[in-house]
Amino acid sequence: MSDAAIDTDVEHAGGHDHPSDLDYVKVFVALLVLTAIEVATFFIDMPTPMLIGSLGILMSVKIYLIAGWFMHLRVDNRLFTRFFITGIIGAVTVYLIMLSTFVLWDTFDF
Amino acid sequence: MADTATLEAPPAKAGHHQPGTTGMSNQKLAMWVFLASECLLFGGLISTYLLYRDTTLDGPTAGEIFDIPFTSVSSFVLLMSSLTMVLALSAITRGDHPRGRLWLLTTALLGAVFIGGQVYEFTTFYREGLGYTTSPFSSAFFTLTGFHGVHVSLGIVMLMSLYISSARGKLRTEQSETVEIVGLYWHFVDLVWVLIFTIIYLTARGI
């Protein structure tokens, strides 16, 4: 790793400015609105693929807001983001392996 | 060797988290590695629930038993606790310890309200015929949400430890990273609830 790259990482680790209290309140209000929309979808009659798709998008935005703003991944060292994304990819992989084990293999009766 | 020189950690101050050879705090790095492993734990539990949610045997189904308005209020409470957690960190970073303690206590109380709601929900489900061993669905549901509840409870213990340390004057402004690390854990627990609320509760209508 070059000196420049290390310096950048150090700067990310300690020299970042956290958002202001007002920014946090704005993010909270956004999370509240998104949650209200999510709950509304439960009571609105819509096709299942559209319901799953819209809930997936809303959930992803909420996760981005919490991880990016409240957990400071937007301004913190990128290595933390990489660890977290690796964990999420691992979790999805676990799900896909389980799904293939219990559903696909059972369906085709290997 | 130039890299080695650049990576040398500065001299340690008592009680302050110092950057390690990576140029960042070892404690914070450790918390992120732990959270990445927690993704795998909850990924496995959510996967198990999704695989078994239709296997209800003679017990009630998710669509019959879930109370979405009640769980929505619980979600609001946990989201609110994430806000109070960052406000606690912000106050302690500024050196405003009385306000920081107030926000820490509020966060712990909101967490306790969430746990109270979960105990009420579990009790109601049990009375309506959904026990832990009623069906694969119920086992997967109680294991997943129970594990999350245990995480919230541990978070409350951490928050109260911070509160007591601060009240005794042992949590100084330069140690605000300790609050940030506990905050990371707390926000992660909130983030997992966002997943659980959406994947487990809000998609239960058609079941």
PDB file of C-alpha atoms in Angstrom:
ATOM      1  CA  MET A   1       0.000   0.000   0.000  1.00  0.00           C
ATOM      2  CA  SER A   2       1.381   3.414  -0.886  1.00  0.00           C
ATOM      3  CA  ASP A   3       1.916   6.219   1.635  1.00  0.00           C
ATOM      4  CA  ALA A   4      -0.781   8.266  -0.081  1.00  0.00           C
ATOM      5  CA  ALA A   5      -3.336   5.486   0.233  1.00  0.00           C
ATOM      6  CA  ILE A   6      -2.508   4.963   3.912  1.00  0.00           C
ATOM      7  CA  ASP A   7      -2.728   8.686   4.599  1.00  0.00           C
ATOM      8  CA  THR A   8      -6.159   8.788   2.974  1.00  0.00           C
ATOM      9  CA  ASP A   9      -7.318   5.900   5.147  1.00  0.00           C
ATOM     10  CA  VAL A  10      -6.007   7.554   8.302  1.00  0.00           C
ATOM     11  CA  GLU A  11      -7.834  10.725   7.337  1.00  0.00           C
ATOM     12  CA  HIS A  12     -11.021   8.740   6.841  1.00  0.00           C
ATOM     13  CA  ALA A  13     -10.529   7.034  10.190  1.00  0.00           C
ATOM     14  CA  GLY A  14     -10.126  10.040  12.366  1.00  0.00           C
ATOM     15  CA  GLY A  15     -10.462  13.262  10.442  1.00  0.00           C
ATOM     16  CA  HIS A  16     -14.054  13.049   9.228  1.00  0.00           C
ATOM     17  CA  ASP A  17     -16.847  15.400  10.234  1.00  0.00           C
ATOM     18  CA  HIS A  18     -19.957  13.743  11.579  1.00  0.00           C
ATOM     19  CA  PRO A  19     -23.324  15.140  10.468  1.00  0.00           C
ATOM     20  CA  SER A  20     -25.041  17.775  12.605  1.00  0.00           C
ATOM     21  CA  ASP A  21     -27.911  17.002  14.994  1.00  0.00           C
ATOM     22  CA  LEU A  22     -30.319  18.565  12.494  1.00  0.00           C
ATOM     23  CA  ASP A  23     -29.051  16.192   9.787  1.00  0.00           C
ATOM     24  CA  TYR A  24     -29.749  13.245  12.099  1.00  0.00           C
ATOM     25  CA  VAL A  25     -33.286  14.487  12.741  1.00  0.00           C
ATOM     26  CA  LYS A  26     -33.852  14.849   8.971  1.00  0.00           C
ATOM     27  CA  VAL A  27     -32.654  11.263   8.406  1.00  0.00           C
ATOM     28  CA  PHE A  28     -34.966  10.067  11.188  1.00  0.00           C
ATOM     29  CA  VAL A  29     -37.941  11.850   9.581  1.00  0.00           C
ATOM     30  CA  ALA A  30     -37.067  10.228   6.233  1.00  0.00           C
ATOM     31  CA  LEU A  31     -36.933   6.811   7.954  1.00  0.00           C
ATOM     32  CA  LEU A  32     -40.294   7.502   9.570  1.00  0.00           C
ATOM     33  CA  VAL A  33     -41.910   8.436   6.240  1.00  0.00           C
ATOM     34  CA  LEU A  34     -40.451   5.330   4.543  1.00  0.00           C
ATOM     35  CA  THR A  35     -41.743   3.122   7.375  1.00  0.00           C
ATOM     36  CA  ALA A  36     -45.201   4.693   7.080  1.00  0.00           C
ATOM     37  CA  ILE A  37     -45.214   3.949   3.328  1.00  0.00           C
ATOM     38  CA  GLU A  38     -44.095   0.365   4.063  1.00  0.00           C
ATOM     39  CA  VAL A  39     -46.926  -0.132   6.543  1.00  0.00           C
ATOM     40  CA  ALA A  40     -49.403   1.399   4.054  1.00  0.00           C
ATOM     41  CA  THR A  41     -48.446  -1.232   1.449  1.00  0.00           C
ATOM     42  CA  PHE A  42     -49.674  -3.900   3.879  1.00  0.00           C
ATOM     43  CA  PHE A  43     -53.201  -2.495   3.723  1.00  0.00           C
ATOM     44  CA  ILE A  44     -53.225  -1.663  -0.014  1.00  0.00           C
ATOM     45  CA  ASP A  45     -54.281  -4.437  -2.353  1.00  0.00           C
ATOM     46  CA  MET A  46     -51.539  -4.921  -4.966  1.00  0.00           C
ATOM     47  CA  PRO A  47     -50.019  -7.835  -6.889  1.00  0.00           C
ATOM     48  CA  THR A  48     -47.455  -9.818  -4.874  1.00  0.00           C
ATOM     49  CA  PRO A  49     -44.476  -9.107  -7.214  1.00  0.00           C
ATOM     50  CA  MET A  50     -45.201  -5.364  -6.975  1.00  0.00           C
ATOM     51  CA  LEU A  51     -45.557  -5.615  -3.169  1.00  0.00           C
ATOM     52  CA  ILE A  52     -42.253  -7.509  -2.796  1.00  0.00           C
ATOM     53  CA  GLY A  53     -40.483  -5.128  -5.191  1.00  0.00           C
ATOM     54  CA  SER A  54     -41.683  -1.942  -3.500  1.00  0.00           C
ATOM     55  CA  LEU A  55     -40.955  -3.307  -0.003  1.00  0.00           C
ATOM     56  CA  GLY A  56     -37.480  -4.358  -1.174  1.00  0.00           C
ATOM     57  CA  ILE A  57     -36.703  -0.873  -2.474  1.00  0.00           C
ATOM     58  CA  LEU A  58     -38.042   0.856   0.657  1.00  0.00           C
ATOM     59  CA  MET A  59     -36.102  -1.528   2.927  1.00  0.00           C
ATOM     60  CA  SER A  60     -32.870  -0.978   0.973  1.00  0.00           C
ATOM     61  CA  VAL A  61     -33.201   2.809   1.236  1.00  0.00           C
ATOM     62  CA  LYS A  62     -33.813   2.514   4.996  1.00  0.00           C
ATOM     63  CA  ILE A  63     -30.739   0.297   5.410  1.00  0.00           C
ATOM     64  CA  TYR A  64     -28.655   2.790   3.417  1.00  0.00           C
ATOM     65  CA  LEU A  65     -29.845   5.666   5.602  1.00  0.00           C
ATOM     66  CA  ILE A  66     -29.112   3.836   8.871  1.00  0.00           C
ATOM     67  CA  ALA A  67     -25.726   2.429   7.780  1.00  0.00           C
ATOM     68  CA  GLY A  68     -24.632   5.537   5.874  1.00  0.00           C
ATOM     69  CA  TRP A  69     -25.743   8.262   8.292  1.00  0.00           C
ATOM     70  CA  PHE A  70     -26.267   6.791  11.754  1.00  0.00           C
ATOM     71  CA  MET A  71     -23.348   4.330  11.472  1.00  0.00           C
ATOM     72  CA  HIS A  72     -21.258   6.945   9.622  1.00  0.00           C
ATOM     73  CA  LEU A  73     -20.229   4.646   6.762  1.00  0.00           C
ATOM     74  CA  ARG A  74     -20.592   7.595   4.354  1.00  0.00           C
ATOM     75  CA  VAL A  75     -17.677   9.402   5.958  1.00  0.00           C
ATOM     76  CA  ASP A  76     -15.800   6.641   7.778  1.00  0.00           C
ATOM     77  CA  ASN A  77     -12.978   4.413   6.564  1.00  0.00           C
ATOM     78  CA  ARG A  78     -13.996   2.455   3.465  1.00  0.00           C
ATOM     79  CA  LEU A  79     -12.623  -0.736   4.995  1.00  0.00           C
ATOM     80  CA  PHE A  80     -15.587  -0.740   7.445  1.00  0.00           C
ATOM     81  CA  THR A  81     -17.991  -0.567   4.503  1.00  0.00           C
ATOM     82  CA  ARG A  82     -16.167  -3.450   2.844  1.00  0.00           C
ATOM     83  CA  PHE A  83     -16.435  -5.584   6.000  1.00  0.00           C
ATOM     84  CA  PHE A  84     -20.143  -4.838   6.275  1.00  0.00           C
ATOM     85  CA  ILE A  85     -20.891  -5.532   2.608  1.00  0.00           C
ATOM     86  CA  THR A  86     -18.899  -8.779   2.854  1.00  0.00           C
ATOM     87  CA  GLY A  87     -21.122  -9.775   5.784  1.00  0.00           C
ATOM     88  CA  ILE A  88     -24.295  -8.948   3.824  1.00  0.00           C
ATOM     89  CA  ILE A  89     -23.060 -10.867   0.760  1.00  0.00           C
ATOM     90  CA  GLY A  90     -22.242 -13.785   3.086  1.00  0.00           C
ATOM     91  CA  ALA A  91     -25.766 -13.654   4.546  1.00  0.00           C
ATOM     92  CA  VAL A  92     -27.363 -13.689   1.084  1.00  0.00           C
ATOM     93  CA  THR A  93     -25.086 -16.577   0.104  1.00  0.00           C
ATOM     94  CA  VAL A  94     -26.216 -18.509   3.190  1.00  0.00           C
ATOM     95  CA  TYR A  95     -29.842 -17.948   2.140  1.00  0.00           C
ATOM     96  CA  LEU A  96     -29.208 -19.066  -1.446  1.00  0.00           C
ATOM     97  CA  ILE A  97     -27.386 -22.212  -0.293  1.00  0.00           C
ATOM     98  CA  MET A  98     -30.210 -23.085   2.117  1.00  0.00           C
ATOM     99  CA  LEU A  99     -32.833 -22.350  -0.547  1.00  0.00           C
ATOM    100  CA  SER A 100     -31.065 -24.574  -3.057  1.00  0.00           C
ATOM    101  CA  THR A 101     -30.627 -27.333  -0.460  1.00  0.00           C
ATOM    102  CA  PHE A 102     -34.199 -27.389   0.817  1.00  0.00           C
ATOM    103  CA  VAL A 103     -36.191 -26.316  -2.242  1.00  0.00           C
ATOM    104  CA  LEU A 104     -34.397 -26.987  -5.526  1.00  0.00           C
ATOM    105  CA  TRP A 105     -32.839 -30.330  -4.590  1.00  0.00           C
ATOM    106  CA  ASP A 106     -36.113 -31.497  -3.074  1.00  0.00           C
ATOM    107  CA  THR A 107     -38.046 -30.402  -6.176  1.00  0.00           C
ATOM    108  CA  PHE A 108     -35.821 -32.348  -8.535  1.00  0.00           C
ATOM    109  CA  ASP A 109     -35.552 -35.326  -6.121  1.00  0.00           C
ATOM    110  CA  PHE A 110     -31.786 -35.945  -6.537  1.00  0.00           C
TER     111      PHE A 110
ATOM    112  CA  MET B   1      10.078   0.352   4.958  1.00  0.00           C
ATOM    113  CA  ALA B   2       8.521   3.752   4.269  1.00  0.00           C
ATOM    114  CA  ASP B   3       5.105   2.153   4.708  1.00  0.00           C
ATOM    115  CA  THR B   4       6.126   0.740   8.073  1.00  0.00           C
ATOM    116  CA  ALA B   5       7.203   4.162   9.233  1.00  0.00           C
ATOM    117  CA  THR B   6       3.907   5.716   8.138  1.00  0.00           C
ATOM    118  CA  LEU B   7       1.924   2.972   9.849  1.00  0.00           C
ATOM    119  CA  GLU B   8       3.549   3.410  13.262  1.00  0.00           C
ATOM    120  CA  ALA B   9       0.921   4.170  15.896  1.00  0.00           C
ATOM    121  CA  PRO B  10       1.233   7.468  17.794  1.00  0.00           C
ATOM    122  CA  PRO B  11       2.055   7.292  21.519  1.00  0.00           C
ATOM    123  CA  ALA B  12      -0.870   6.035  23.595  1.00  0.00           C
ATOM    124  CA  LYS B  13      -2.858   8.258  25.945  1.00  0.00           C
ATOM    125  CA  ALA B  14      -4.499   6.663  28.949  1.00  0.00           C
ATOM    126  CA  GLY B  15      -8.044   5.469  28.206  1.00  0.00           C
ATOM    127  CA  HIS B  16      -8.093   6.677  24.619  1.00  0.00           C
ATOM    128  CA  HIS B  17      -8.546   4.308  21.673  1.00  0.00           C
ATOM    129  CA  GLN B  18      -5.481   4.607  19.516  1.00  0.00           C
ATOM    130  CA  PRO B  19      -5.249   3.746  15.838  1.00  0.00           C
ATOM    131  CA  GLY B  20      -3.482   0.434  15.253  1.00  0.00           C
ATOM    132  CA  THR B  21      -1.048  -0.369  12.481  1.00  0.00           C
ATOM    133  CA  THR B  22      -3.920  -0.093   9.980  1.00  0.00           C
ATOM    134  CA  GLY B  23      -4.287   3.612  10.812  1.00  0.00           C
ATOM    135  CA  MET B  24      -7.714   3.130  12.392  1.00  0.00           C
ATOM    136  CA  SER B  25      -9.003   2.213  15.810  1.00  0.00           C
ATOM    137  CA  ASN B  26      -8.620  -1.491  16.559  1.00  0.00           C
ATOM    138  CA  GLN B  27     -11.746  -1.467  18.751  1.00  0.00           C
ATOM    139  CA  LYS B  28     -13.873   0.019  15.979  1.00  0.00           C
ATOM    140  CA  LEU B  29     -12.401  -2.385  13.434  1.00  0.00           C
ATOM    141  CA  ALA B  30     -13.182  -5.291  15.780  1.00  0.00           C
ATOM    142  CA  MET B  31     -16.795  -4.106  16.142  1.00  0.00           C
ATOM    143  CA  TRP B  32     -17.225  -3.969  12.350  1.00  0.00           C
ATOM    144  CA  VAL B  33     -15.785  -7.479  11.967  1.00  0.00           C
ATOM    145  CA  PHE B  34     -18.189  -8.639  14.698  1.00  0.00           C
ATOM    146  CA  LEU B  35     -21.122  -6.945  12.930  1.00  0.00           C
ATOM    147  CA  ALA B  36     -20.149  -8.624   9.659  1.00  0.00           C
ATOM    148  CA  SER B  37     -20.296 -11.993  11.453  1.00  0.00           C
ATOM    149  CA  GLU B  38     -23.671 -11.015  12.935  1.00  0.00           C
ATOM    150  CA  CYS B  39     -24.954 -10.538   9.349  1.00  0.00           C
ATOM    151  CA  LEU B  40     -24.251 -14.240   8.834  1.00  0.00           C
ATOM    152  CA  LEU B  41     -26.075 -15.202  12.042  1.00  0.00           C
ATOM    153  CA  PHE B  42     -29.213 -13.242  11.207  1.00  0.00           C
ATOM    154  CA  GLY B  43     -28.936 -14.243   7.531  1.00  0.00           C
ATOM    155  CA  GLY B  44     -29.149 -17.886   8.622  1.00  0.00           C
ATOM    156  CA  LEU B  45     -32.077 -17.221  10.979  1.00  0.00           C
ATOM    157  CA  ILE B  46     -34.038 -15.206   8.393  1.00  0.00           C
ATOM    158  CA  SER B  47     -33.354 -17.899   5.763  1.00  0.00           C
ATOM    159  CA  THR B  48     -34.662 -20.579   8.127  1.00  0.00           C
ATOM    160  CA  TYR B  49     -37.817 -18.562   8.785  1.00  0.00           C
ATOM    161  CA  LEU B  50     -38.459 -18.033   5.057  1.00  0.00           C
ATOM    162  CA  LEU B  51     -38.069 -21.749   4.415  1.00  0.00           C
ATOM    163  CA  TYR B  52     -40.467 -22.773   7.194  1.00  0.00           C
ATOM    164  CA  ARG B  53     -42.997 -19.948   7.266  1.00  0.00           C
ATOM    165  CA  ASP B  54     -45.550 -21.999   5.312  1.00  0.00           C
ATOM    166  CA  THR B  55     -45.072 -25.080   7.522  1.00  0.00           C
ATOM    167  CA  THR B  56     -47.636 -24.200  10.194  1.00  0.00           C
ATOM    168  CA  LEU B  57     -49.117 -27.712  10.789  1.00  0.00           C
ATOM    169  CA  ASP B  58     -52.305 -27.182  12.872  1.00  0.00           C
ATOM    170  CA  GLY B  59     -51.119 -23.909  14.414  1.00  0.00           C
ATOM    171  CA  PRO B  60     -52.021 -20.365  13.401  1.00  0.00           C
ATOM    172  CA  THR B  61     -50.395 -18.838  10.319  1.00  0.00           C
ATOM    173  CA  ALA B  62     -48.394 -15.618  10.223  1.00  0.00           C
ATOM    174  CA  GLY B  63     -51.216 -13.832   8.371  1.00  0.00           C
ATOM    175  CA  GLU B  64     -53.716 -14.827  11.076  1.00  0.00           C
ATOM    176  CA  ILE B  65     -51.657 -13.905  14.107  1.00  0.00           C
ATOM    177  CA  PHE B  66     -49.459 -10.874  13.324  1.00  0.00           C
ATOM    178  CA  ASP B  67     -50.676  -7.505  14.580  1.00  0.00           C
ATOM    179  CA  ILE B  68     -49.144  -5.064  12.086  1.00  0.00           C
ATOM    180  CA  PRO B  69     -50.285  -1.785  13.755  1.00  0.00           C
ATOM    181  CA  PHE B  70     -48.747  -2.930  17.073  1.00  0.00           C
ATOM    182  CA  THR B  71     -45.483  -4.035  15.447  1.00  0.00           C
ATOM    183  CA  SER B  72     -45.364  -0.752  13.493  1.00  0.00           C
ATOM    184  CA  VAL B  73     -45.362   1.148  16.796  1.00  0.00           C
ATOM    185  CA  SER B  74     -42.510  -1.113  18.030  1.00  0.00           C
ATOM    186  CA  SER B  75     -40.585  -0.299  14.839  1.00  0.00           C
ATOM    187  CA  PHE B  76     -41.161   3.407  15.431  1.00  0.00           C
ATOM    188  CA  VAL B  77     -39.823   3.065  18.993  1.00  0.00           C
ATOM    189  CA  LEU B  78     -36.634   1.321  17.794  1.00  0.00           C
ATOM    190  CA  LEU B  79     -36.079   3.870  15.001  1.00  0.00           C
ATOM    191  CA  MET B  80     -36.518   6.638  17.556  1.00  0.00           C
ATOM    192  CA  SER B  81     -33.898   4.968  19.758  1.00  0.00           C
ATOM    193  CA  SER B  82     -31.408   5.110  16.866  1.00  0.00           C
ATOM    194  CA  LEU B  83     -31.945   8.868  16.676  1.00  0.00           C
ATOM    195  CA  THR B  84     -31.419   9.319  20.425  1.00  0.00           C
ATOM    196  CA  MET B  85     -28.264   7.155  20.191  1.00  0.00           C
ATOM    197  CA  VAL B  86     -26.629   9.410  17.579  1.00  0.00           C
ATOM    198  CA  LEU B  87     -27.696  12.473  19.557  1.00  0.00           C
ATOM    199  CA  ALA B  88     -25.993  10.950  22.639  1.00  0.00           C
ATOM    200  CA  LEU B  89     -22.783  10.434  20.651  1.00  0.00           C
ATOM    201  CA  SER B  90     -22.985  13.942  19.231  1.00  0.00           C
ATOM    202  CA  ALA B  91     -23.451  15.484  22.708  1.00  0.00           C
ATOM    203  CA  ILE B  92     -20.595  13.486  24.294  1.00  0.00           C
ATOM    204  CA  THR B  93     -18.274  14.296  21.366  1.00  0.00           C
ATOM    205  CA  ARG B  94     -19.024  18.011  22.015  1.00  0.00           C
ATOM    206  CA  GLY B  95     -18.256  17.517  25.709  1.00  0.00           C
ATOM    207  CA  ASP B  96     -21.894  18.058  26.747  1.00  0.00           C
ATOM    208  CA  HIS B  97     -22.005  15.084  29.125  1.00  0.00           C
ATOM    209  CA  PRO B  98     -25.271  15.852  30.983  1.00  0.00           C
ATOM    210  CA  ARG B  99     -27.139  15.960  27.664  1.00  0.00           C
ATOM    211  CA  GLY B 100     -25.243  12.886  26.460  1.00  0.00           C
ATOM    212  CA  ARG B 101     -26.337  10.971  29.581  1.00  0.00           C
ATOM    213  CA  LEU B 102     -29.936  12.067  29.021  1.00  0.00           C
ATOM    214  CA  TRP B 103     -29.891  10.718  25.450  1.00  0.00           C
ATOM    215  CA  LEU B 104     -28.166   7.495  26.549  1.00  0.00           C
ATOM    216  CA  LEU B 105     -30.849   6.933  29.187  1.00  0.00           C
ATOM    217  CA  THR B 106     -33.611   7.744  26.673  1.00  0.00           C
ATOM    218  CA  THR B 107     -32.120   5.235  24.216  1.00  0.00           C
ATOM    219  CA  ALA B 108     -32.026   2.526  26.901  1.00  0.00           C
ATOM    220  CA  LEU B 109     -35.638   3.312  27.909  1.00  0.00           C
ATOM    221  CA  LEU B 110     -36.841   3.128  24.299  1.00  0.00           C
ATOM    222  CA  GLY B 111     -35.029  -0.206  23.978  1.00  0.00           C
ATOM    223  CA  ALA B 112     -36.793  -1.401  27.128  1.00  0.00           C
ATOM    224  CA  VAL B 113     -40.160  -0.308  25.686  1.00  0.00           C
ATOM    225  CA  PHE B 114     -39.382  -2.340  22.541  1.00  0.00           C
ATOM    226  CA  ILE B 115     -38.534  -5.413  24.660  1.00  0.00           C
ATOM    227  CA  GLY B 116     -41.726  -4.907  26.672  1.00  0.00           C
ATOM    228  CA  GLY B 117     -43.685  -4.885  23.410  1.00  0.00           C
ATOM    229  CA  GLN B 118     -41.971  -8.080  22.301  1.00  0.00           C
ATOM    230  CA  VAL B 119     -42.797  -9.830  25.594  1.00  0.00           C
ATOM    231  CA  TYR B 120     -46.437  -8.705  25.210  1.00  0.00           C
ATOM    232  CA  GLU B 121     -46.491  -9.965  21.598  1.00  0.00           C
ATOM    233  CA  PHE B 122     -44.992 -13.349  22.517  1.00  0.00           C
ATOM    234  CA  THR B 123     -47.463 -13.752  25.395  1.00  0.00           C
ATOM    235  CA  THR B 124     -50.395 -12.908  23.115  1.00  0.00           C
ATOM    236  CA  PHE B 125     -49.201 -15.374  20.467  1.00  0.00           C
ATOM    237  CA  TYR B 126     -48.835 -18.103  23.090  1.00  0.00           C
ATOM    238  CA  ARG B 127     -52.388 -17.507  24.345  1.00  0.00           C
ATOM    239  CA  GLU B 128     -53.644 -17.723  20.766  1.00  0.00           C
ATOM    240  CA  GLY B 129     -52.052 -21.160  20.351  1.00  0.00           C
ATOM    241  CA  LEU B 130     -48.633 -20.350  18.882  1.00  0.00           C
ATOM    242  CA  GLY B 131     -46.046 -21.942  21.180  1.00  0.00           C
ATOM    243  CA  TYR B 132     -42.350 -22.469  20.480  1.00  0.00           C
ATOM    244  CA  THR B 133     -42.889 -26.084  19.411  1.00  0.00           C
ATOM    245  CA  THR B 134     -46.291 -25.690  17.729  1.00  0.00           C
ATOM    246  CA  SER B 135     -44.824 -25.833  14.222  1.00  0.00           C
ATOM    247  CA  PRO B 136     -41.581 -25.304  12.300  1.00  0.00           C
ATOM    248  CA  PHE B 137     -42.954 -21.828  11.481  1.00  0.00           C
ATOM    249  CA  SER B 138     -43.386 -20.914  15.164  1.00  0.00           C
ATOM    250  CA  SER B 139     -39.944 -22.288  16.124  1.00  0.00           C
ATOM    251  CA  ALA B 140     -38.263 -20.298  13.345  1.00  0.00           C
ATOM    252  CA  PHE B 141     -40.245 -17.150  14.209  1.00  0.00           C
ATOM    253  CA  PHE B 142     -39.569 -17.245  17.963  1.00  0.00           C
ATOM    254  CA  THR B 143     -35.891 -18.116  17.435  1.00  0.00           C
ATOM    255  CA  LEU B 144     -35.340 -15.230  15.008  1.00  0.00           C
ATOM    256  CA  THR B 145     -37.249 -12.545  16.915  1.00  0.00           C
ATOM    257  CA  GLY B 146     -36.033 -13.943  20.273  1.00  0.00           C
ATOM    258  CA  PHE B 147     -32.397 -13.675  19.166  1.00  0.00           C
ATOM    259  CA  HIS B 148     -33.051 -10.114  18.080  1.00  0.00           C
ATOM    260  CA  GLY B 149     -34.650  -9.383  21.459  1.00  0.00           C
ATOM    261  CA  VAL B 150     -31.575 -10.770  23.252  1.00  0.00           C
ATOM    262  CA  HIS B 151     -29.395  -8.455  21.158  1.00  0.00           C
ATOM    263  CA  VAL B 152     -31.541  -5.457  22.115  1.00  0.00           C
ATOM    264  CA  SER B 153     -31.328  -6.498  25.791  1.00  0.00           C
ATOM    265  CA  LEU B 154     -27.525  -6.712  25.601  1.00  0.00           C
ATOM    266  CA  GLY B 155     -27.526  -3.280  23.971  1.00  0.00           C
ATOM    267  CA  ILE B 156     -29.519  -1.901  26.910  1.00  0.00           C
ATOM    268  CA  VAL B 157     -26.903  -3.329  29.314  1.00  0.00           C
ATOM    269  CA  MET B 158     -24.120  -1.627  27.305  1.00  0.00           C
ATOM    270  CA  LEU B 159     -26.019   1.678  27.268  1.00  0.00           C
ATOM    271  CA  MET B 160     -26.584   1.573  31.018  1.00  0.00           C
ATOM    272  CA  SER B 161     -22.881   0.785  31.546  1.00  0.00           C
ATOM    273  CA  LEU B 162     -22.008   3.889  29.521  1.00  0.00           C
ATOM    274  CA  TYR B 163     -24.548   5.927  31.492  1.00  0.00           C
ATOM    275  CA  ILE B 164     -23.095   4.813  34.842  1.00  0.00           C
ATOM    276  CA  SER B 165     -19.503   5.424  33.631  1.00  0.00           C
ATOM    277  CA  SER B 166     -20.465   8.904  32.488  1.00  0.00           C
ATOM    278  CA  ALA B 167     -22.315   9.682  35.727  1.00  0.00           C
ATOM    279  CA  ARG B 168     -19.200   8.657  37.696  1.00  0.00           C
ATOM    280  CA  GLY B 169     -17.056  10.908  35.508  1.00  0.00           C
ATOM    281  CA  LYS B 170     -15.181   7.955  34.000  1.00  0.00           C
ATOM    282  CA  LEU B 171     -16.335   8.609  30.428  1.00  0.00           C
ATOM    283  CA  ARG B 172     -14.318  11.551  29.208  1.00  0.00           C
ATOM    284  CA  THR B 173     -14.867  13.495  25.982  1.00  0.00           C
ATOM    285  CA  GLU B 174     -11.753  11.972  24.376  1.00  0.00           C
ATOM    286  CA  GLN B 175     -13.275   8.517  24.981  1.00  0.00           C
ATOM    287  CA  SER B 176     -16.310   9.281  22.839  1.00  0.00           C
ATOM    288  CA  GLU B 177     -15.289   6.479  20.489  1.00  0.00           C
ATOM    289  CA  THR B 178     -16.504   4.002  23.129  1.00  0.00           C
ATOM    290  CA  VAL B 179     -19.969   5.536  22.740  1.00  0.00           C
ATOM    291  CA  GLU B 180     -19.601   5.364  18.953  1.00  0.00           C
ATOM    292  CA  ILE B 181     -18.757   1.637  19.125  1.00  0.00           C
ATOM    293  CA  VAL B 182     -21.778   0.875  21.337  1.00  0.00           C
ATOM    294  CA  GLY B 183     -23.789   3.050  18.932  1.00  0.00           C
ATOM    295  CA  LEU B 184     -22.654   0.915  15.981  1.00  0.00           C
ATOM    296  CA  TYR B 185     -23.990  -2.164  17.752  1.00  0.00           C
ATOM    297  CA  TRP B 186     -27.263  -0.416  18.575  1.00  0.00           C
ATOM    298  CA  HIS B 187     -27.810   0.824  15.008  1.00  0.00           C
ATOM    299  CA  PHE B 188     -27.032  -2.649  13.693  1.00  0.00           C
ATOM    300  CA  VAL B 189     -29.742  -4.109  15.931  1.00  0.00           C
ATOM    301  CA  ASP B 190     -32.114  -1.452  14.552  1.00  0.00           C
ATOM    302  CA  LEU B 191     -31.034  -2.314  11.010  1.00  0.00           C
ATOM    303  CA  VAL B 192     -31.774  -6.011  11.600  1.00  0.00           C
ATOM    304  CA  TRP B 193     -35.240  -5.036  12.849  1.00  0.00           C
ATOM    305  CA  VAL B 194     -35.812  -3.106   9.597  1.00  0.00           C
ATOM    306  CA  LEU B 195     -35.142  -6.411   7.791  1.00  0.00           C
ATOM    307  CA  ILE B 196     -37.298  -8.477  10.165  1.00  0.00           C
ATOM    308  CA  PHE B 197     -40.205  -6.020  10.065  1.00  0.00           C
ATOM    309  CA  THR B 198     -40.234  -5.956   6.264  1.00  0.00           C
ATOM    310  CA  ILE B 199     -39.435  -9.585   5.445  1.00  0.00           C
ATOM    311  CA  ILE B 200     -41.275 -11.333   8.279  1.00  0.00           C
ATOM    312  CA  TYR B 201     -44.199  -9.065   9.189  1.00  0.00           C
ATOM    313  CA  LEU B 202     -45.134  -6.995   6.139  1.00  0.00           C
ATOM    314  CA  THR B 203     -45.044  -9.887   3.688  1.00  0.00           C
ATOM    315  CA  ALA B 204     -47.297 -12.032   5.909  1.00  0.00           C
ATOM    316  CA  ARG B 205     -50.568 -10.845   4.337  1.00  0.00           C
ATOM    317  CA  GLY B 206     -50.740 -13.557   1.722  1.00  0.00           C
ATOM    318  CA  ILE B 207     -49.780 -16.423   4.049  1.00  0.00           C
TER     319      ILE B 207
END
